[in-house]
Amino acid sequence: MHNISKRMFTAVVLIIMVSMLVAGCGSNNNTSTNGSASANNAGSSETPSTVDSKKDPVTLKFTYWGSPYEKAAMEAAVANFEKKYDYIKVNAQHIPADYETKLTAMVAGNEAPDIGYVRDFMALPLAEEGKLHNIFDFIDQDPELNKEDFLEQAFIYWAPEKSFGMYTAMESYGMFYNKELFKEAGVAELPTTADKALNWDQLIEIAKKLTLDKKGRNANDPNFDHNQIRQYGINFAANFVGYMPLVSSAGGDYISEDGQSFGLTQPESIDMIQKMSDLINVHHVAPSPAESKSIPAAAASIQSKQVAILMTGQWVLLDLGKSGVDFGIGIMPKIKYQVSSPGFGVASIFQSSKHPEEAYLFWKWLANPETSMDLHANGLWMPLMKKYYTDPEFIAKWADVKPAHPDGYKEAIMETGLNNFKKHPSAYVKNFVRIDSIVQPAIERTYFGKTTAEDAMKSIEQEVNALIQGRYDK
Amino acid sequence: MFTSPAVLGFILFAAGPMLASLVMSFTNYSVIGDVKFIGFDNYTRLFTGEAPFYFKSIMVTVYLVVLNVPLGIIGAFLVALLLNNKVRGWSILRLVYYIPTIVPIVASAMIWMWMMNPDFGLLNYLLEELHLPTSKWLFGEDSVIPSLVMMAVWSTGNIMVVFLAGLQGVPHHLFEAIEIDGGGTFRKLIHVTLPLMTPIIFFNAVMHMIASMQTFLQAYIITDGGPNNSSLFYVYYLYREAFTFQNIGGSTAMAWVLFVGIATMTGLAFLTSKKWVFYEGDD
């Protein structure tokens, strides 16, 4: 009996070991790992074994996020890429939610993708620890491309001269509104050129006329009931994405110029955050974080007339264009400076990749607007390459395409994005995620009207300063 | 010998990872950088208040447990009593009360979010029609936890089923004895049903308490721990520490603190149980 159980035990252990070995093999890249796959690999010490440069098949793992619509467009881009480079197979994994969690788990399990989307705040520490390639190492070697072909502001740097890549696409902020509601309220359409941009008081006036309670009275009416609002004049994100473009416009910043102290306690920043809180609590033209949680997503809220003006990134054009709603575009309001901001995602090549050359080929493919022109033409993305902003022939390929790009688009969104660009703090503040976990609740307290912006920001100043580690861009 | 698969499974999939996480909780493991042993630093960071909002997350979780466990148990018990009365169509009713438990929490969360919408939601609409004060429900700092408890009580079907099984096992001759003595329904409940049900109530209460202490999904799906961290549950805090801040070492330390906390609470529950739980065959 004892013998049998011992044998049994050994058998079980053996089975487990064998299955682990098999699994281990399976998780390896299913390419013949005999050195570099690319025969004309510059820094490679291997000499190709055969004279003809028939390339070994290579499989790239690529992870990305995006709506179902983006997924379809990405799959088409991947298929075209595989057609052009028949020896490369791209195993594209669409991760619609919880992207950081999954990527963290992949990196921890030595299963990191060869190339993947990464949120800026996660990419910066990864790059500092040497987990991401400096994209300039590839671009400088590339006879077809120059760094200057791209928009300089699209690169995110973790140190001088060191960038792990560009935004997955350009973005730019603006105001998007339901034209029908403007007509009903007798409000003129929003300005689209920088010289006519609204100041803050003008914005409040317009928003008041567009905010209606359940009985149809607007916010200027003495009997207006702000507990029964049916239609909000304006909406914006309740976090830094919402206030930072305006704080920058007012001349404030998230962190001080020298990267040593908290920036939202600067008078300009406090004033702006207070102004945003007043939109909610004094003028009652914007939903509080509580109400905005339950208003449908961006484009749908304009379509359903729950919101008249939406201050956000131009990616909403995709949904607005598809919704069939009659919408217009306005340039961001101007406090002191005209400011527009980007998105957050970056496409990066991981150091752990066994096929960096092929990963770069794919990176180039993604960075080239031609490979995903429909995503640009339908309003979701803006091109990363300069000539698409300067050469009328190339501009026409995307910025003239209706319905996603209504009249005024080029001045209000495209040119502002080109000339008045300011990155979000998540791309230049060190330790941003931790800091913002302290800042965000304080912002919420302000927006809920529980405290003034000054008290809220001053109350966390010490705590934030203890977490500040500097800036990546200085 | 025949238990070897189970033992191996336990070692590989439970004990091993637990041991690994215990080791990790003494390191600064962050996936990204180099791993260093840092002794008890992760634990001292928690208890000295250096970790922002850590105590707040404990308070939030305790608040939820204090509300959720009694309400959930009482609610499920009352429904079970109702169903035990063999009203016509009771099997249909049983199904109706059980359905919310098998609806995926994501789907039910979405529906509750609609109903609790402060401006356009059904609940506030009803309250307005009745001229009662409305609430911000899930989106207000003070009302978020009670709202989540309301949602949780609505889906306690599995507890209800266990109670129902217990109720059907209550021997009939005891009821007859009370009837002969002239007692009514209420006396039956107090003197027979409740005492005989105490082991099951105890079991459900402990399980429900453990589950409540590990509340995560509601914060993750609906509230993101907000507004102003008023639904920052312990496990959600831990998750954020691990996957938003990449501090795996620190989060494993939190997990072990939670483990000890749950073990302590369960132990306390067992100690008190001697006083009020009645097992048949006891003296």
PDB file of C-alpha atoms in Angstrom, chain B residues 3 5 25 47 49 86 93 96 98 109 125 143 160 177 187-188 194 203-204 239 242 268 272 279:
ATOM      1  CA  THR B   3      -6.212  12.512  -1.278  1.00  0.00           C
ATOM      2  CA  PRO B   5      -4.612  15.160  -5.983  1.00  0.00           C
ATOM      3  CA  SER B  25       4.888  41.505   1.387  1.00  0.00           C
ATOM      4  CA  PHE B  47      -0.162  51.476  10.473  1.00  0.00           C
ATOM      5  CA  GLY B  49      -0.870  56.391   8.466  1.00  0.00           C
ATOM      6  CA  LYS B  86     -46.322  27.315   1.149  1.00  0.00           C
ATOM      7  CA  LEU B  93     -41.827  33.131  -5.912  1.00  0.00           C
ATOM      8  CA  VAL B  96     -38.323  35.313  -8.483  1.00  0.00           C
ATOM      9  CA  TYR B  98     -33.451  33.996  -6.415  1.00  0.00           C
ATOM     10  CA  ALA B 109     -25.233  47.541 -11.356  1.00  0.00           C
ATOM     11  CA  TYR B 125     -39.159  60.308  -9.627  1.00  0.00           C
ATOM     12  CA  SER B 143     -25.706  58.072   0.529  1.00  0.00           C
ATOM     13  CA  MET B 160     -32.416  32.952   1.444  1.00  0.00           C
ATOM     14  CA  ALA B 177     -46.903  21.168  20.918  1.00  0.00           C
ATOM     15  CA  ARG B 187     -44.786  32.160  19.609  1.00  0.00           C
ATOM     16  CA  LYS B 188     -43.918  29.428  17.131  1.00  0.00           C
ATOM     17  CA  LEU B 194     -35.584  30.921  15.745  1.00  0.00           C
ATOM     18  CA  PHE B 203     -23.299  30.208   9.433  1.00  0.00           C
ATOM     19  CA  ASN B 204     -24.908  32.716   7.067  1.00  0.00           C
ATOM     20  CA  TYR B 239      -6.338  46.492  -6.000  1.00  0.00           C
ATOM     21  CA  ALA B 242      -1.287  46.812  -6.899  1.00  0.00           C
ATOM     22  CA  LEU B 268     -14.753  36.475  17.700  1.00  0.00           C
ATOM     23  CA  THR B 272     -19.920  34.726  20.946  1.00  0.00           C
ATOM     24  CA  TYR B 279     -27.382  22.891  18.411  1.00  0.00           C
TER      25      TYR B 279
END
